[in-house]
Coordinates of C-alpha atoms and ligand atoms in Angstrom, one line a residue:
M184 CA 0.0 0.0 0.0
S185 CA 1.3 3.5 -0.8
D186 CA 2.0 5.8 2.1
P187 CA -1.0 8.1 2.5
R188 CA 1.3 10.9 3.5
G189 CA 2.4 11.3 -0.2
M190 CA 4.9 14.1 -0.5
R191 CA 5.0 14.7 3.3
T192 CA 6.5 12.8 6.2
A193 CA 4.1 14.0 8.9
Y194 CA 0.7 15.5 9.3
C195 CA 0.5 19.0 10.8
G196 CA -1.9 18.0 13.7
E197 CA 0.1 15.0 14.9
L198 CA 3.3 16.6 16.1
R199 CA 3.9 16.4 19.9
A200 CA 6.7 17.0 22.4
A201 CA 7.9 13.4 21.7
D202 CA 8.7 14.4 18.1
V203 CA 11.2 17.1 19.1
G204 CA 14.4 16.6 17.1
R205 CA 12.6 14.9 14.2
E206 CA 13.1 16.2 10.7
V207 CA 9.7 16.4 9.0
T208 CA 8.0 17.6 5.9
V209 CA 4.4 18.8 6.2
C210 CA 2.0 20.0 3.6
G211 CA -1.1 22.2 3.8
W212 CA -2.6 25.6 3.7
V213 CA -1.3 28.7 5.5
D214 CA -4.0 29.3 8.2
R215 CA -2.4 32.5 9.5
R216 CA 0.8 34.5 9.2
R217 CA 2.1 36.5 12.1
T218 CA 5.2 38.6 12.5
H219 CA 7.9 37.2 14.8
G220 CA 10.6 39.9 14.7
E221 CA 14.2 39.1 14.2
H222 CA 13.5 38.7 10.4
L223 CA 11.3 35.8 11.1
A224 CA 7.6 35.1 10.6
F225 CA 5.2 32.5 12.1
L226 CA 3.2 30.5 9.6
D227 CA 0.4 28.4 11.1
V228 CA 0.1 25.5 8.6
R229 CA -3.1 23.6 8.5
D230 CA -4.1 20.2 7.1
H231 CA -7.1 17.9 7.8
T232 CA -5.5 16.8 11.1
G233 CA -4.9 20.2 12.6
I234 CA -2.4 23.1 12.7
V235 CA 1.3 23.4 13.4
Q236 CA 3.4 26.5 13.9
C237 CA 6.3 27.0 11.6
V238 CA 9.0 29.6 12.0
V239 CA 10.2 30.9 8.7
D240 CA 12.3 33.6 7.1
E241 CA 10.1 36.7 6.9
R242 CA 11.1 37.3 3.3
I243 CA 9.2 34.2 2.3
E244 CA 6.0 35.2 0.5
A245 CA 3.3 32.9 1.9
R246 CA -0.1 34.4 2.8
S247 CA -3.3 32.9 4.1
E248 CA -4.5 29.9 2.2
Y249 CA -1.3 29.6 0.1
V250 CA -0.5 25.9 -0.4
V251 CA 2.9 25.1 1.1
R252 CA 5.3 22.2 1.7
I253 CA 7.6 22.9 4.6
S254 CA 10.6 20.8 5.7
G255 CA 12.2 21.5 9.0
V256 CA 13.0 20.2 12.5
V257 CA 10.5 19.8 15.3
R258 CA 11.5 21.7 18.4
A259 CA 10.0 22.7 21.7
R260 CA 8.5 26.1 21.8
P261 CA 10.5 28.6 24.0
E262 CA 9.7 28.7 27.7
G263 CA 6.3 30.3 28.3
T264 CA 5.1 30.3 24.7
A265 CA 3.3 27.0 24.6
N266 CA -0.3 27.2 23.4
P267 CA -2.5 24.8 25.5
A268 CA -5.5 25.4 23.1
L269 CA -3.7 23.7 20.3
A270 CA -2.9 19.9 20.3
T271 CA 0.5 20.7 18.8
G272 CA 0.9 23.8 21.1
E273 CA 4.1 22.6 22.8
V274 CA 6.1 22.4 19.6
E275 CA 6.9 24.3 16.4
I276 CA 8.9 23.5 13.2
G277 CA 12.1 25.5 12.9
E278 CA 15.0 25.7 10.3
C279 CA 12.3 25.7 7.7
I280 CA 12.6 25.3 3.9
V281 CA 9.4 26.6 2.5
D282 CA 8.1 25.5 -0.9
V283 CA 5.1 27.5 -2.1
L284 CA 3.1 25.0 -4.1
K285 CA 0.3 27.3 -5.1
R286 CA -0.5 30.9 -4.3
A287 CA -4.1 31.9 -3.4
E288 CA -6.2 34.9 -3.9
P289 CA -7.6 36.4 -0.6
I290 CA -10.5 34.1 0.2
P291 CA -14.0 35.5 0.2
I292 CA -15.2 33.8 3.4
P293 CA -13.3 33.5 6.7
L294 CA -12.6 30.0 7.9
H295 CA -13.0 30.8 11.6
G296 CA -16.1 32.2 13.2
D297 CA -19.7 32.6 11.9
V298 CA -20.5 33.2 8.3
D299 CA -23.8 33.5 6.5
E300 CA -24.9 30.1 5.4
N301 CA -25.6 31.1 1.8
L302 CA -22.0 32.3 1.5
R303 CA -20.8 29.1 3.1
L304 CA -22.6 27.1 0.5
R305 CA -21.6 29.4 -2.4
Y306 CA -18.0 28.7 -1.5
R307 CA -18.5 25.2 -0.1
Y308 CA -15.1 24.0 -1.3
L309 CA -13.5 26.6 1.1
D310 CA -16.1 26.0 3.8
L311 CA -15.1 22.3 3.7
R312 CA -11.6 23.4 5.0
R313 CA -13.2 24.3 8.3
E314 CA -12.4 22.0 11.2
R315 CA -16.2 21.5 11.8
M316 CA -16.8 20.2 8.3
Q317 CA -13.6 18.1 8.3
H318 CA -14.8 16.5 11.5
N319 CA -18.4 16.0 10.5
L320 CA -17.6 14.4 7.1
R321 CA -15.2 12.0 8.7
I322 CA -17.9 11.0 11.2
R323 CA -20.2 10.4 8.3
A324 CA -17.7 8.1 6.6
R325 CA -17.3 6.2 9.8
V326 CA -21.1 5.9 10.0
T327 CA -21.5 4.4 6.6
A328 CA -18.5 2.1 7.1
A329 CA -20.0 0.9 10.4
I330 CA -23.4 0.3 8.9
R331 CA -21.8 -1.9 6.2
E332 CA -19.8 -3.8 8.8
A333 CA -22.9 -4.5 10.8
M334 CA -25.1 -5.5 7.8
D335 CA -22.5 -7.7 6.2
A336 CA -21.9 -9.4 9.6
Q337 CA -25.6 -10.2 9.8
G338 CA -25.7 -11.8 6.4
F339 CA -27.2 -9.0 4.3
V340 CA -26.3 -8.7 0.7
E341 CA -25.6 -5.2 -0.7
I342 CA -27.6 -4.7 -3.8
E343 CA -28.0 -1.5 -5.9
T344 CA -31.4 -0.5 -7.3
P345 CA -31.9 1.9 -10.2
M346 CA -32.2 5.7 -10.0
L347 CA -34.5 6.0 -13.1
V348 CA -37.7 4.3 -12.0
A349 CA -41.5 4.3 -12.0
S350 CA -43.0 6.2 -9.1
T351 CA -42.7 4.7 -5.7
P352 CA -45.2 6.4 -3.4
E353 CA -43.7 7.4 0.0
G354 CA -46.0 10.4 0.5
A355 CA -44.0 13.0 -1.3
R356 CA -43.9 14.5 -4.8
D357 CA -41.7 12.8 -7.3
F358 CA -38.8 14.4 -9.1
V359 CA -39.2 13.4 -12.7
V360 CA -36.8 13.0 -15.6
P361 CA -38.1 13.2 -19.2
S362 CA -37.2 10.4 -21.5
R363 CA -35.5 11.2 -24.9
L364 CA -36.1 7.8 -26.4
H365 CA -39.8 7.7 -25.3
P366 CA -41.0 11.3 -25.9
G367 CA -43.8 12.3 -23.6
N368 CA -42.8 9.8 -21.0
F369 CA -41.0 10.3 -17.7
Y370 CA -39.0 8.4 -15.2
A371 CA -39.3 9.2 -11.5
L372 CA -36.3 9.4 -9.3
P373 CA -36.8 7.0 -6.4
Q374 CA -38.5 8.3 -3.2
S375 CA -37.0 5.0 -1.9
P376 CA -36.1 1.6 -3.2
Q377 CA -39.2 0.2 -1.6
L378 CA -40.6 -1.8 -4.5
F379 CA -37.3 -3.1 -5.8
K380 CA -36.3 -4.4 -2.4
Q381 CA -39.6 -6.2 -2.1
L382 CA -39.0 -7.7 -5.6
C383 CA -35.5 -8.8 -4.3
M384 CA -37.4 -10.8 -1.7
V385 CA -39.5 -12.4 -4.3
G386 CA -36.2 -13.1 -6.1
G387 CA -35.0 -15.2 -3.2
L388 CA -32.1 -12.8 -2.2
D389 CA -33.2 -13.3 1.5
R390 CA -31.5 -10.3 3.1
Y391 CA -31.0 -7.1 1.1
Y392 CA -29.4 -3.8 2.1
Q393 CA -28.2 -0.7 0.4
I394 CA -27.0 2.7 1.5
A395 CA -29.5 4.3 -0.8
R396 CA -30.0 7.8 -2.2
C397 CA -33.7 8.8 -2.0
L398 CA -35.2 11.8 -3.6
R399 CA -38.4 13.5 -2.4
D400 CA -39.8 16.8 -3.7
E401 CA -41.0 18.3 -0.4
D402 CA -40.3 21.4 1.7
L403 CA -36.8 21.5 3.1
R404 CA -36.3 21.7 6.8
A405 CA -33.5 21.3 9.3
D406 CA -33.8 17.5 9.1
R407 CA -34.8 17.3 5.5
Q408 CA -33.1 17.7 2.1
F409 CA -34.5 16.8 -1.4
E410 CA -32.0 14.0 -1.6
F411 CA -30.9 12.0 1.4
M412 CA -29.2 8.8 2.2
Q413 CA -30.8 5.9 4.1
L414 CA -29.8 2.5 5.2
D415 CA -32.4 0.5 3.4
A416 CA -33.0 -3.1 4.4
E417 CA -35.4 -5.9 3.8
A418 CA -35.5 -9.6 4.9
A419 CA -37.6 -12.6 4.0
F420 CA -39.2 -15.0 6.5
V421 CA -39.0 -12.5 9.3
G422 CA -41.5 -10.4 11.3
A423 CA -41.2 -7.1 13.2
D424 CA -39.2 -8.6 16.1
E425 CA -36.4 -9.7 13.8
V426 CA -36.3 -6.3 12.0
I427 CA -36.1 -4.5 15.3
D428 CA -33.3 -6.8 16.2
F429 CA -31.1 -6.4 13.1
I430 CA -31.7 -2.7 12.7
G431 CA -31.0 -2.2 16.4
T432 CA -27.7 -4.1 16.0
A433 CA -26.7 -1.9 13.0
V434 CA -27.5 1.3 14.8
G435 CA -25.9 0.1 18.1
H436 CA -22.7 -0.9 16.3
T437 CA -22.6 2.4 14.4
V438 CA -23.1 4.5 17.6
E439 CA -20.4 2.5 19.4
A440 CA -18.0 2.8 16.4
V441 CA -18.3 6.6 16.4
T442 CA -18.7 7.4 20.1
G443 CA -16.9 4.5 21.7
S444 CA -19.8 3.9 24.1
P445 CA -22.6 1.4 23.7
L446 CA -26.1 2.6 22.8
G447 CA -27.7 0.4 25.5
E448 CA -31.1 -1.2 25.6
V449 CA -33.6 0.5 23.3
P450 CA -37.1 0.6 24.9
I451 CA -40.2 -0.4 22.8
I452 CA -43.5 1.5 23.3
T453 CA -46.7 1.4 21.3
W454 CA -47.9 4.3 19.2
D455 CA -50.9 4.7 21.6
E456 CA -48.6 4.9 24.6
A457 CA -46.3 7.5 22.8
M458 CA -49.3 9.7 22.0
E459 CA -50.6 9.5 25.6
R460 CA -47.3 10.0 27.4
Y461 CA -45.6 12.5 25.0
G462 CA -48.3 13.7 22.6
T463 CA -46.2 12.7 19.5
D464 CA -45.2 9.6 17.7
K465 CA -41.6 10.7 17.8
P466 CA -41.0 11.4 21.5
D467 CA -37.8 13.1 22.7
T468 CA -37.2 11.0 25.8
R469 CA -34.0 12.8 26.9
F470 CA -36.2 14.6 29.4
G471 CA -39.3 13.8 31.5
M472 CA -42.3 16.3 31.7
E473 CA -44.6 13.5 30.6
L474 CA -48.3 14.3 29.8
I475 CA -50.4 13.3 32.8
D476 CA -54.1 12.5 32.5
C477 CA -56.2 14.6 35.0
T478 CA -59.6 14.0 33.3
D479 CA -61.0 12.0 36.3
L480 CA -60.1 14.8 38.8
F481 CA -62.6 17.1 37.0
A482 CA -65.5 14.5 36.7
G483 CA -68.0 16.7 38.6
T484 CA -66.3 20.1 38.1
Q485 CA -68.1 23.4 38.2
A486 CA -65.3 24.9 36.0
R487 CA -66.7 25.1 32.4
V488 CA -63.3 24.9 30.8
F489 CA -62.8 21.4 32.3
Q490 CA -66.2 20.0 31.3
V491 CA -64.6 18.4 28.2
P492 CA -63.7 14.8 27.2
C493 CA -60.0 15.2 28.3
V494 CA -57.9 17.3 30.6
K495 CA -54.2 16.6 30.6
G496 CA -51.2 18.5 32.0
I497 CA -47.5 18.9 32.4
T498 CA -45.3 20.2 35.2
V499 CA -42.7 22.8 34.5
A500 CA -40.2 22.3 37.3
G501 CA -39.3 25.7 38.9
G502 CA -41.7 27.4 36.4
A503 CA -43.7 29.4 39.0
E504 CA -41.4 32.3 38.3
M505 CA -42.5 32.5 34.7
G506 CA -43.8 36.0 34.0
R507 CA -47.2 37.0 32.7
N508 CA -45.8 38.0 29.2
R509 CA -44.3 34.6 28.7
I510 CA -47.5 32.8 29.8
D511 CA -49.5 35.0 27.4
E512 CA -47.1 34.2 24.6
L513 CA -47.4 30.4 25.4
T514 CA -51.2 30.7 25.5
A515 CA -51.2 32.4 22.0
T516 CA -49.0 29.6 20.7
C517 CA -51.3 26.9 22.1
K518 CA -54.2 28.6 20.3
R519 CA -52.2 28.6 17.1
W520 CA -51.8 24.9 17.6
G521 CA -55.5 24.5 17.8
A522 CA -56.3 24.6 21.6
K523 CA -59.0 26.8 23.0
G524 CA -56.6 28.1 25.6
L525 CA -54.0 27.2 28.2
A526 CA -54.8 26.7 31.8
W527 CA -51.9 27.5 34.2
F528 CA -51.3 27.4 37.9
R529 CA -48.3 28.5 39.9
V530 CA -47.7 26.1 42.8
G531 CA -47.2 28.0 46.0
E532 CA -46.4 27.2 49.6
P533 CA -48.6 24.6 51.3
G534 CA -51.8 26.0 52.8
E535 CA -53.5 24.9 56.0
A536 CA -54.7 21.6 54.6
G537 CA -51.1 20.7 53.8
A538 CA -51.5 20.7 50.0
P539 CA -49.5 23.4 48.1
A540 CA -51.7 26.3 47.2
L541 CA -52.4 27.0 43.5
E542 CA -52.4 30.4 42.0
G543 CA -54.0 31.1 38.7
A544 CA -57.0 32.7 37.0
L545 CA -59.0 29.5 37.1
T546 CA -58.7 28.5 40.8
K547 CA -61.9 30.5 41.7
F548 CA -63.9 28.1 39.6
M549 CA -62.3 25.0 41.2
S550 CA -63.2 23.1 44.3
A551 CA -60.7 22.8 47.2
G552 CA -60.6 19.1 46.4
E553 CA -59.7 19.7 42.7
Q554 CA -57.0 22.2 43.8
A555 CA -55.5 19.8 46.2
A556 CA -55.6 16.8 43.9
L557 CA -54.0 18.5 40.9
P558 CA -50.4 19.1 42.1
E559 CA -50.5 15.6 43.7
R560 CA -51.5 14.0 40.4
L561 CA -48.8 15.9 38.5
G562 CA -46.1 15.4 41.1
A563 CA -45.8 19.2 41.3
S564 CA -44.3 21.0 44.3
T565 CA -43.8 24.5 45.5
G566 CA -42.1 26.7 42.9
D567 CA -43.4 24.6 39.9
M568 CA -45.9 25.6 37.2
I569 CA -48.7 23.3 36.1
M570 CA -50.1 23.7 32.6
L571 CA -53.3 22.0 31.4
I572 CA -55.0 21.6 28.1
A573 CA -58.7 20.7 28.2
D574 CA -60.1 19.4 24.9
E575 CA -60.8 16.4 22.8
R576 CA -58.1 13.8 23.7
P577 CA -56.1 13.8 20.4
L578 CA -55.9 17.6 20.4
A579 CA -55.0 17.8 24.1
N580 CA -52.2 15.3 23.5
R581 CA -50.9 17.0 20.4
V582 CA -50.8 20.5 21.8
L583 CA -49.4 19.5 25.2
G584 CA -46.7 17.4 23.3
L585 CA -45.6 20.6 21.4
L586 CA -45.7 22.6 24.6
R587 CA -43.6 20.0 26.4
L588 CA -40.9 20.3 23.6
A589 CA -41.1 24.1 23.6
L590 CA -40.5 24.2 27.4
G591 CA -38.2 21.3 28.0
R592 CA -36.2 20.2 25.0
P593 CA -32.5 20.3 25.6
P594 CA -30.1 21.4 22.9
V595 CA -28.9 18.7 20.5
T596 CA -25.5 18.4 22.2
E597 CA -27.0 17.7 25.6
G598 CA -28.6 14.6 27.2
G599 CA -26.8 11.9 25.2
L600 CA -28.8 9.6 22.9
A601 CA -32.3 8.5 23.9
P602 CA -33.5 6.0 21.3
L603 CA -36.8 4.1 21.4
W604 CA -38.9 2.0 19.1
V605 CA -42.5 3.0 18.5
V606 CA -44.6 0.0 17.3
D607 CA -48.2 -0.7 16.4
F608 CA -48.7 2.4 14.3
P609 CA -52.2 2.9 12.8
L610 CA -52.4 2.0 9.2
F611 CA -53.9 5.4 8.2
E612 CA -52.8 8.8 9.4
D613 CA -55.9 10.7 8.5
I614 CA -58.7 11.1 5.9
D615 CA -58.1 13.7 3.2
E616 CA -60.7 16.2 1.8
A617 CA -61.6 13.7 -0.9
G618 CA -62.4 11.1 1.7
N619 CA -59.4 9.0 1.0
P620 CA -57.4 7.8 4.0
R621 CA -53.7 8.6 3.9
P622 CA -51.3 5.8 4.7
A623 CA -49.3 6.4 7.9
H624 CA -46.3 4.6 6.4
H625 CA -46.8 3.5 2.8
P626 CA -49.4 1.5 0.9
F627 CA -47.3 -1.7 1.1
T628 CA -47.6 -2.1 4.9
M629 CA -49.4 -5.1 6.2
P630 CA -52.5 -4.3 8.3
N631 CA -52.9 -6.1 11.6
P632 CA -54.6 -9.4 10.6
D633 CA -57.3 -8.9 13.3
D634 CA -58.3 -5.6 11.7
L635 CA -58.6 -6.7 8.1
D636 CA -62.4 -6.7 8.3
Y637 CA -62.5 -2.9 8.9
L638 CA -60.7 -2.3 5.6
V639 CA -63.6 -1.3 3.5
R640 CA -63.9 1.6 1.2
G641 CA -65.8 4.5 2.7
G642 CA -65.1 3.1 6.2
G643 CA -64.8 6.7 7.4
E644 CA -63.4 7.3 10.9
S645 CA -63.4 3.6 11.8
L646 CA -60.5 3.2 9.3
L647 CA -58.3 5.2 11.6
K648 CA -58.7 2.4 14.1
V649 CA -57.0 -0.2 11.8
R650 CA -53.7 -1.0 13.2
S651 CA -50.7 -1.8 11.0
Q652 CA -47.5 -3.7 11.5
A653 CA -45.3 -0.7 11.2
Y654 CA -42.7 0.6 13.5
D655 CA -40.4 3.6 13.8
L656 CA -37.0 4.2 15.4
V657 CA -36.9 7.5 17.2
I658 CA -33.8 9.2 18.7
N659 CA -34.0 12.4 20.7
G660 CA -37.3 13.4 19.0
W661 CA -36.1 12.7 15.5
E662 CA -37.8 10.0 13.4
L663 CA -34.6 8.2 12.5
G664 CA -36.4 5.7 10.3
S665 CA -39.5 3.6 9.6
G666 CA -40.3 0.1 8.5
S667 CA -43.0 -2.5 8.4
V668 CA -44.1 -6.0 7.7
R669 CA -45.2 -6.0 4.1
I670 CA -48.2 -7.2 2.3
H671 CA -47.1 -10.2 0.2
D672 CA -50.5 -11.2 -1.0
A673 CA -52.0 -9.6 -4.1
A674 CA -55.6 -9.8 -2.7
I675 CA -54.7 -7.9 0.5
Q676 CA -52.6 -5.5 -1.5
K677 CA -55.6 -4.8 -3.8
Q678 CA -57.9 -4.4 -0.8
V679 CA -55.5 -1.8 0.7
F680 CA -55.2 0.0 -2.7
A681 CA -59.0 0.1 -3.0
T682 CA -59.4 1.5 0.5
L683 CA -56.8 4.2 -0.4
G684 CA -59.0 5.1 -3.4
I685 CA -56.7 3.4 -6.0
D686 CA -59.1 1.3 -8.2
D687 CA -58.2 -1.9 -9.9
E688 CA -57.4 -0.2 -13.2
E689 CA -55.0 2.3 -11.6
A690 CA -53.5 -0.4 -9.3
E691 CA -52.8 -2.5 -12.4
R692 CA -51.3 0.4 -14.3
R693 CA -49.0 1.6 -11.5
F694 CA -48.2 -1.5 -9.5
G695 CA -49.2 -4.4 -11.8
F696 CA -45.6 -5.6 -11.8
L697 CA -45.7 -6.0 -8.0
L698 CA -49.1 -7.7 -7.9
E699 CA -47.9 -10.0 -10.6
A700 CA -44.7 -10.8 -8.7
F701 CA -46.8 -11.7 -5.6
A702 CA -48.5 -14.4 -7.8
Y703 CA -45.2 -16.3 -8.2
G704 CA -44.4 -17.3 -4.7
A705 CA -43.7 -14.1 -2.6
P706 CA -42.2 -15.0 0.8
P707 CA -43.4 -13.1 3.9
H708 CA -41.0 -10.2 4.3
A709 CA -40.4 -7.1 6.3
G710 CA -37.9 -4.2 6.4
F711 CA -36.8 -0.9 7.4
A712 CA -34.9 2.3 6.4
F713 CA -33.2 4.9 8.5
G714 CA -31.7 8.2 7.7
V715 CA -27.9 8.2 7.5
D716 CA -27.8 12.1 7.5
R717 CA -30.0 12.2 10.6
L718 CA -27.9 9.6 12.5
T719 CA -24.7 11.4 11.5
A720 CA -26.1 14.8 12.6
L721 CA -27.0 13.3 16.0
L722 CA -23.6 11.8 16.4
A723 CA -21.8 15.0 15.3
G724 CA -24.0 17.1 17.6
E725 CA -25.5 19.1 14.8
E726 CA -29.0 20.5 14.6
N727 CA -29.1 20.7 10.8
I728 CA -28.3 17.8 8.4
R729 CA -26.8 20.3 6.0
E730 CA -23.8 20.3 8.4
V731 CA -23.1 16.7 7.7
I732 CA -23.6 16.7 3.9
A733 CA -20.7 17.8 1.7
F734 CA -22.8 19.6 -0.9
P735 CA -26.3 20.3 0.4
K736 CA -29.0 22.5 -1.0
T737 CA -30.2 25.7 0.7
Q738 CA -33.6 26.0 2.4
S739 CA -35.1 26.9 -0.9
G740 CA -33.7 23.9 -2.7
A741 CA -31.0 25.7 -4.6
D742 CA -27.2 25.1 -4.9
P743 CA -25.6 28.6 -4.8
L744 CA -22.2 27.0 -5.8
T745 CA -23.2 25.3 -9.1
G746 CA -26.3 27.4 -9.8
A747 CA -28.7 24.5 -9.9
P748 CA -31.5 24.4 -10.7
G749 CA -31.0 26.3 -14.0
P750 CA -32.6 26.6 -17.4
I751 CA -31.6 24.1 -20.1
E752 CA -30.7 24.8 -23.8
P753 CA -33.8 25.1 -26.1
G754 CA -32.3 22.4 -28.3
H755 CA -32.2 20.0 -25.4
L756 CA -35.8 20.7 -24.7
T757 CA -36.7 19.9 -28.3
E758 CA -34.8 16.7 -28.2
L759 CA -36.7 15.7 -25.1
G760 CA -40.0 16.6 -26.8
L761 CA -40.7 19.3 -24.3
R762 CA -41.9 22.9 -24.8
L763 CA -42.0 25.4 -21.9
R764 CA -45.3 27.3 -21.4
P765 CA -44.7 31.0 -21.7
A766 CA -44.5 32.4 -18.1
Ligands
LIG861 N1 -39.5 2.7 2.2 C1 -39.6 3.2 3.5 C2 -39.1 4.6 3.6 O1 -38.4 5.0 2.8 C3 -38.9 2.4 4.6 C4 -39.4 1.0 4.7 O2 -40.6 0.8 4.8 O3 -38.5 0.1 4.6 O4 -39.5 5.3 4.6

């Protein structure tokens, strides 16, 4: 194997006191030049491993970002000049021979400190020189290597599936590619390899995986880009338990490979439980503040606001000091989220009866018993704040879940990793305006066999009760990935399509190949996919996945570096059989 050091004998960041006396050649960029006096200058030379100080003749022309090769002798820095902030801070390279390999124009963005993100992406090749990006992209490479190690060790076969495909519905819009050879026809870019991996199971490959690029035309967010990478996996003759096991092993191995510490046991909770305890199907369990049901405490209440199907609350520890402005702000936010209001109580010193006294606008409508029972139920004590939402149960859960996050969620770098599996998702998320249910996962998810009878077209709200065999992996409130046991029977698949409002003709046209494949001996199978960008961001302590992607798009989906998306030549349009409508 050739020496990765190439034309150098040492990396800048690796030199230590133990290297004193060593003759070395380092290569890199001039990070900073400082005057030394005595006809000498300091050059801080940077490569991907760090920075080392070189003492050079001041006549040498080498400014910031010049590319240099420097040969010299490692020596201890003079008494009192060591820099403890730098890993190489005890040494410097002296007696230097400097070879300027390439001069550089003054660079348009600084490499230290904050810079506007658009500028960072406009000059991404410079931004990549920052220590943060160097660090994050190396974590990313470790993540993908570790995933491969874990999947290979578990007998999975890496298989590539095509990028030019027919549409695979995952709930987003497709990116489409016009076909030159079939004018008027389009490929879709894959929202996921879902259907191909199922076909691999019909094809007897048994255990498939791929670190797959997926493309979805939907609004970009901190945890979402148009294109993203996922570990995509599928296995035959397994159920949900085995999937949870092999994906858990892959994630556990990856976390350990990057952080050096095991992920630990991953708890499993049902979707119902997640909604009741956290008000969301992707709970951040790094902190408590769980939603507590208080409905029964108000069974015979005189207070009109609490004469509703559900009253639930959270305790904000030490929150009694919250000012009126902040409370009003939170109330307005809860209303925006759909609640009628926010009931709040400061928990004061215990009164005569021994229970802490409540202070709040609603206490005058509440009995002494209700006032005493509330802090006890919520485990609240003097100095805390109690916040209640009274409404229909799903709405109370949802709003309180958002409030819990707004008031309690720690920054991404705190609280370690809190993973959990959420299982037993409903098959349908909601019913759209046209009366069609929307799949909570995707249309290929196996319903719970006990609920098959409810799967009738026009089933209305009762459809929302149909359970599926779908499960999510959640870490720190991020949906890391989803999967399910699949339908492998054409009759059930047609029944689900029909419930979704996809009639036989459309099912045949769009998914006929899948239904046909099921006719030729499809094994029972199940699978999963999790986001590599999201996992990397969590491990790198980044809030935004753009920080762990070498060349991401901006929030508006553009690439300021290459100018994409841009117009194409009129001739190219003609060749594709396309004509633009006048704007
Ligand atoms: N295809 C699904 C997705 O991309 C994952 C799966 O069900 O395996 O979310």
